[in-house]
Amino acid sequence: MTRPRRHGDAGQAFPIYITVVGGLLFLALAYFAVGQATVNRSGAQTAADAAALAAAQERRDQLAGQWVKDVLDPAKWQRIFDGSGQALSSPCWRASELASRNYARLLRCQPNGPLSYTVDVETSKSMGKSVVPITERKHSKAHAEAVITGRCEFKPLPVNPGSDALPRLTCKGGKYWDIDPKDLTDLPKPQDLFDVHLAD
């Protein structure tokens, strides 16, 4: 009696093995491509957040500088805290600088009201080579908005001819300033006057 030959079964299993290994390899490369794209998008969002905050912080510093300049004229204080004081230079150069530091370029930077800045950026680097050919030329884009909010309040003093007193400036965190018009050495810093944060 002759035993059946099994060489044919082994030969049939080899192509199946190659197909399965090839499929798994393709899936691994696809997951790698997805990971590359995710990292690239995350980098774009980091750059957008940094750029928006930089623009808002630059505007905060400008407003704080304007407040110091007009500190002896309390009638102008509220307009400065509302962001509607004297015309100031655009802070978008700071947004462009921070986007560049985070390997992105600034596509748009504009005010969204007197105390808010909106930016759009695009990554300098593409998503890289992968099994998906289009990713080699694809750059991630991201959007962010930063908001400036006043930290301080004051009550206007009653009109008193001959008086040069200034209102008490009360700020968050229990800080306050009784400003002496004859000694302006102890004034609040920009971060005492305004908060800067990303919009929700």
mmCIF file of C-alpha atoms in Angstrom:
data_model
loop_
_atom_site.group_PDB
_atom_site.id
_atom_site.type_symbol
_atom_site.label_atom_id
_atom_site.label_comp_id
_atom_site.label_asym_id
_atom_site.label_seq_id
_atom_site.Cartn_x
_atom_site.Cartn_y
_atom_site.Cartn_z
ATOM 1 C CA MET A 1 0.000 0.000 0.000
ATOM 2 C CA THR A 2 1.338 3.448 -1.006
ATOM 3 C CA ARG A 3 1.264 6.463 1.316
ATOM 4 C CA PRO A 4 -0.222 9.681 -0.133
ATOM 5 C CA ARG A 5 2.313 12.370 -0.991
ATOM 6 C CA ARG A 6 2.005 15.635 0.959
ATOM 7 C CA HIS A 7 4.342 17.785 -1.085
ATOM 8 C CA GLY A 8 1.411 19.241 -3.004
ATOM 9 C CA ASP A 9 -0.254 20.521 0.228
ATOM 10 C CA ALA A 10 2.967 22.237 1.304
ATOM 11 C CA GLY A 11 3.272 23.894 -2.083
ATOM 12 C CA GLN A 12 -0.282 25.227 -1.865
ATOM 13 C CA ALA A 13 0.280 26.725 1.629
ATOM 14 C CA PHE A 14 3.321 28.774 0.562
ATOM 15 C CA PRO A 15 1.418 31.311 -1.625
ATOM 16 C CA ILE A 16 -1.161 31.757 1.149
ATOM 17 C CA TYR A 17 1.652 32.415 3.626
ATOM 18 C CA ILE A 18 3.204 35.022 1.286
ATOM 19 C CA THR A 19 -0.181 36.717 0.797
ATOM 20 C CA VAL A 20 -0.834 36.909 4.553
ATOM 21 C CA VAL A 21 2.651 38.290 5.303
ATOM 22 C CA GLY A 22 2.322 40.821 2.480
ATOM 23 C CA GLY A 23 -1.076 41.934 3.816
ATOM 24 C CA LEU A 24 0.277 42.357 7.331
ATOM 25 C CA LEU A 25 3.246 44.320 6.011
ATOM 26 C CA PHE A 26 0.926 46.620 4.047
ATOM 27 C CA LEU A 27 -1.215 47.183 7.167
ATOM 28 C CA ALA A 28 1.885 48.025 9.197
ATOM 29 C CA LEU A 29 2.970 50.574 6.578
ATOM 30 C CA ALA A 30 -0.551 52.034 6.466
ATOM 31 C CA TYR A 31 -0.575 52.433 10.256
ATOM 32 C CA PHE A 32 2.840 54.080 10.022
ATOM 33 C CA ALA A 33 1.447 56.524 7.438
ATOM 34 C CA VAL A 34 -1.486 57.330 9.725
ATOM 35 C CA GLY A 35 0.974 57.909 12.575
ATOM 36 C CA GLN A 36 3.043 60.269 10.398
ATOM 37 C CA ALA A 37 -0.081 62.227 9.457
ATOM 38 C CA THR A 38 -1.186 62.452 13.089
ATOM 39 C CA VAL A 39 2.213 63.767 14.210
ATOM 40 C CA ASN A 40 2.193 66.292 11.359
ATOM 41 C CA ARG A 41 -1.302 67.535 12.254
ATOM 42 C CA SER A 42 -0.325 67.755 15.921
ATOM 43 C CA GLY A 43 2.709 69.852 14.951
ATOM 44 C CA ALA A 44 0.484 72.163 12.905
ATOM 45 C CA GLN A 45 -1.863 72.680 15.846
ATOM 46 C CA THR A 46 1.043 73.387 18.190
ATOM 47 C CA ALA A 47 2.343 75.994 15.738
ATOM 48 C CA ALA A 48 -1.111 77.581 15.382
ATOM 49 C CA ASP A 49 -1.616 77.766 19.151
ATOM 50 C CA ALA A 50 1.835 79.310 19.657
ATOM 51 C CA ALA A 51 1.258 81.841 16.863
ATOM 52 C CA ALA A 52 -2.157 82.922 18.165
ATOM 53 C CA LEU A 53 -0.840 83.317 21.719
ATOM 54 C CA ALA A 54 2.175 85.278 20.454
ATOM 55 C CA ALA A 55 -0.052 87.751 18.583
ATOM 56 C CA ALA A 56 -2.334 88.190 21.599
ATOM 57 C CA GLN A 57 0.603 88.614 23.998
ATOM 58 C CA GLU A 58 2.146 91.247 21.743
ATOM 59 C CA ARG A 59 -1.167 93.141 21.695
ATOM 60 C CA ARG A 60 -1.402 92.747 25.502
ATOM 61 C CA ASP A 61 2.040 94.324 25.877
ATOM 62 C CA GLN A 62 1.026 97.183 23.579
ATOM 63 C CA LEU A 63 -2.149 97.826 25.599
ATOM 64 C CA ALA A 64 -0.193 97.697 28.871
ATOM 65 C CA GLY A 65 2.314 100.170 27.444
ATOM 66 C CA GLN A 66 -0.537 102.459 26.415
ATOM 67 C CA TRP A 67 -1.977 102.214 29.932
ATOM 68 C CA VAL A 68 1.362 103.237 31.458
ATOM 69 C CA LYS A 69 1.569 106.137 29.019
ATOM 70 C CA ASP A 70 -1.947 107.326 29.973
ATOM 71 C CA VAL A 71 -1.826 106.355 33.650
ATOM 72 C CA LEU A 72 -2.319 109.976 34.737
ATOM 73 C CA ASP A 73 -5.531 110.208 32.698
ATOM 74 C CA PRO A 74 -8.024 107.745 34.258
ATOM 75 C CA ALA A 75 -10.656 108.767 31.691
ATOM 76 C CA LYS A 76 -8.720 106.641 29.157
ATOM 77 C CA TRP A 77 -8.250 103.573 31.334
ATOM 78 C CA GLN A 78 -11.477 101.768 30.480
ATOM 79 C CA ARG A 79 -11.016 102.159 26.747
ATOM 80 C CA ILE A 80 -7.571 100.600 27.065
ATOM 81 C CA PHE A 81 -8.936 97.636 29.071
ATOM 82 C CA ASP A 82 -11.630 97.234 26.381
ATOM 83 C CA GLY A 83 -8.947 97.178 23.697
ATOM 84 C CA SER A 84 -10.436 100.195 21.974
ATOM 85 C CA GLY A 85 -7.808 102.763 22.840
ATOM 86 C CA GLN A 86 -5.357 104.394 20.473
ATOM 87 C CA ALA A 87 -4.556 102.601 17.196
ATOM 88 C CA LEU A 88 -1.624 100.224 17.694
ATOM 89 C CA SER A 89 0.640 98.392 15.263
ATOM 90 C CA SER A 90 -0.290 94.889 14.094
ATOM 91 C CA PRO A 91 1.102 92.128 16.334
ATOM 92 C CA CYS A 92 1.001 89.532 13.536
ATOM 93 C CA TRP A 93 4.783 89.679 13.046
ATOM 94 C CA ARG A 94 5.047 87.833 16.365
ATOM 95 C CA ALA A 95 2.586 85.198 15.139
ATOM 96 C CA SER A 96 4.708 84.657 12.010
ATOM 97 C CA GLU A 97 7.873 84.388 14.127
ATOM 98 C CA LEU A 98 6.396 81.751 16.444
ATOM 99 C CA ALA A 99 4.893 79.766 13.566
ATOM 100 C CA SER A 100 8.334 79.662 11.926
ATOM 101 C CA ARG A 101 9.957 78.460 15.157
ATOM 102 C CA ASN A 102 7.480 75.566 15.127
ATOM 103 C CA TYR A 103 8.263 74.607 11.495
ATOM 104 C CA ALA A 104 5.171 76.186 9.977
ATOM 105 C CA ARG A 105 4.270 79.263 7.977
ATOM 106 C CA LEU A 106 1.567 81.768 8.766
ATOM 107 C CA LEU A 107 -1.301 81.750 6.268
ATOM 108 C CA ARG A 108 -3.570 84.238 8.032
ATOM 109 C CA CYS A 109 -3.529 86.433 11.117
ATOM 110 C CA GLN A 110 -6.289 88.877 11.881
ATOM 111 C CA PRO A 111 -8.101 90.452 14.820
ATOM 112 C CA ASN A 112 -11.407 88.916 15.783
ATOM 113 C CA GLY A 113 -12.665 91.894 17.746
ATOM 114 C CA PRO A 114 -10.461 94.265 19.755
ATOM 115 C CA LEU A 115 -9.194 91.608 22.186
ATOM 116 C CA SER A 116 -8.862 88.451 20.095
ATOM 117 C CA TYR A 117 -6.593 87.151 17.327
ATOM 118 C CA THR A 118 -7.221 84.325 14.866
ATOM 119 C CA VAL A 119 -4.467 82.553 12.936
ATOM 120 C CA ASP A 120 -4.134 79.796 10.319
ATOM 121 C CA VAL A 121 -0.843 78.004 9.701
ATOM 122 C CA GLU A 122 0.537 75.293 7.424
ATOM 123 C CA THR A 123 3.430 72.987 8.288
ATOM 124 C CA SER A 124 6.702 73.519 6.425
ATOM 125 C CA LYS A 125 7.321 69.769 6.223
ATOM 126 C CA SER A 126 5.015 67.402 4.369
ATOM 127 C CA MET A 127 3.605 64.243 5.937
ATOM 128 C CA GLY A 128 6.455 62.289 4.324
ATOM 129 C CA LYS A 129 6.722 59.259 2.042
ATOM 130 C CA SER A 130 4.359 56.377 2.735
ATOM 131 C CA VAL A 131 2.187 53.765 1.038
ATOM 132 C CA VAL A 132 -0.245 56.611 0.342
ATOM 133 C CA PRO A 133 1.563 58.614 -2.388
ATOM 134 C CA ILE A 134 -0.333 61.870 -1.820
ATOM 135 C CA THR A 135 1.142 62.303 1.686
ATOM 136 C CA GLU A 136 4.566 63.137 0.202
ATOM 137 C CA ARG A 137 3.177 66.489 -0.993
ATOM 138 C CA LYS A 138 0.532 67.030 1.708
ATOM 139 C CA HIS A 139 1.057 69.696 4.407
ATOM 140 C CA SER A 140 -1.115 69.910 7.518
ATOM 141 C CA LYS A 141 -3.054 73.076 8.316
ATOM 142 C CA ALA A 142 -4.410 74.270 11.655
ATOM 143 C CA HIS A 143 -6.434 77.126 13.116
ATOM 144 C CA ALA A 144 -6.292 78.792 16.546
ATOM 145 C CA GLU A 145 -7.700 81.801 18.348
ATOM 146 C CA ALA A 146 -6.277 83.581 21.399
ATOM 147 C CA VAL A 147 -8.177 85.967 23.639
ATOM 148 C CA ILE A 148 -7.048 88.852 25.859
ATOM 149 C CA THR A 149 -9.075 89.583 28.997
ATOM 150 C CA GLY A 150 -8.633 92.390 31.487
ATOM 151 C CA ARG A 151 -7.685 91.393 35.024
ATOM 152 C CA CYS A 152 -8.376 94.703 36.764
ATOM 153 C CA GLU A 153 -11.216 96.986 37.793
ATOM 154 C CA PHE A 154 -11.402 100.507 39.123
ATOM 155 C CA LYS A 155 -14.009 102.973 40.279
ATOM 156 C CA PRO A 156 -13.735 106.463 38.808
ATOM 157 C CA LEU A 157 -13.148 109.072 41.491
ATOM 158 C CA PRO A 158 -15.650 111.919 41.893
ATOM 159 C CA VAL A 159 -14.621 115.100 40.150
ATOM 160 C CA ASN A 160 -12.693 117.183 42.649
ATOM 161 C CA PRO A 161 -11.033 120.324 41.258
ATOM 162 C CA GLY A 162 -7.454 120.610 42.335
ATOM 163 C CA SER A 163 -7.105 116.906 43.186
ATOM 164 C CA ASP A 164 -4.642 114.779 41.251
ATOM 165 C CA ALA A 165 -5.587 111.503 42.988
ATOM 166 C CA LEU A 166 -5.918 108.366 40.843
ATOM 167 C CA PRO A 167 -8.419 105.506 41.263
ATOM 168 C CA ARG A 168 -7.343 102.343 43.059
ATOM 169 C CA LEU A 169 -6.664 99.574 40.538
ATOM 170 C CA THR A 170 -7.936 96.239 41.894
ATOM 171 C CA CYS A 171 -6.810 93.136 40.021
ATOM 172 C CA LYS A 172 -7.371 89.385 40.209
ATOM 173 C CA GLY A 173 -5.457 87.483 42.849
ATOM 174 C CA GLY A 174 -6.109 90.122 45.496
ATOM 175 C CA LYS A 175 -3.574 92.567 44.065
ATOM 176 C CA TYR A 176 -4.249 96.279 44.064
ATOM 177 C CA TRP A 177 -2.385 99.478 43.290
ATOM 178 C CA ASP A 178 -2.889 102.882 44.892
ATOM 179 C CA ILE A 179 -0.972 104.846 42.300
ATOM 180 C CA ASP A 180 0.883 107.924 43.427
ATOM 181 C CA PRO A 181 0.999 110.445 40.528
ATOM 182 C CA LYS A 182 4.296 111.775 41.899
ATOM 183 C CA ASP A 183 5.941 108.333 42.042
ATOM 184 C CA LEU A 184 5.202 106.040 39.095
ATOM 185 C CA THR A 185 7.920 103.504 39.845
ATOM 186 C CA ASP A 186 5.574 100.798 41.174
ATOM 187 C CA LEU A 187 3.138 100.058 38.346
ATOM 188 C CA PRO A 188 1.525 96.745 37.365
ATOM 189 C CA LYS A 189 3.173 94.623 34.691
ATOM 190 C CA PRO A 190 1.360 93.534 31.473
ATOM 191 C CA GLN A 191 0.563 90.124 32.983
ATOM 192 C CA ASP A 192 -0.989 91.880 36.007
ATOM 193 C CA LEU A 193 -3.296 93.902 33.757
ATOM 194 C CA PHE A 194 -4.310 91.278 31.167
ATOM 195 C CA ASP A 195 -4.709 87.528 30.805
ATOM 196 C CA VAL A 196 -4.001 85.793 27.487
ATOM 197 C CA HIS A 197 -5.422 82.355 26.719
ATOM 198 C CA LEU A 198 -6.564 80.179 23.833
ATOM 199 C CA ALA A 199 -10.260 80.356 23.005
ATOM 200 C CA ASP A 200 -12.292 77.251 23.808
#
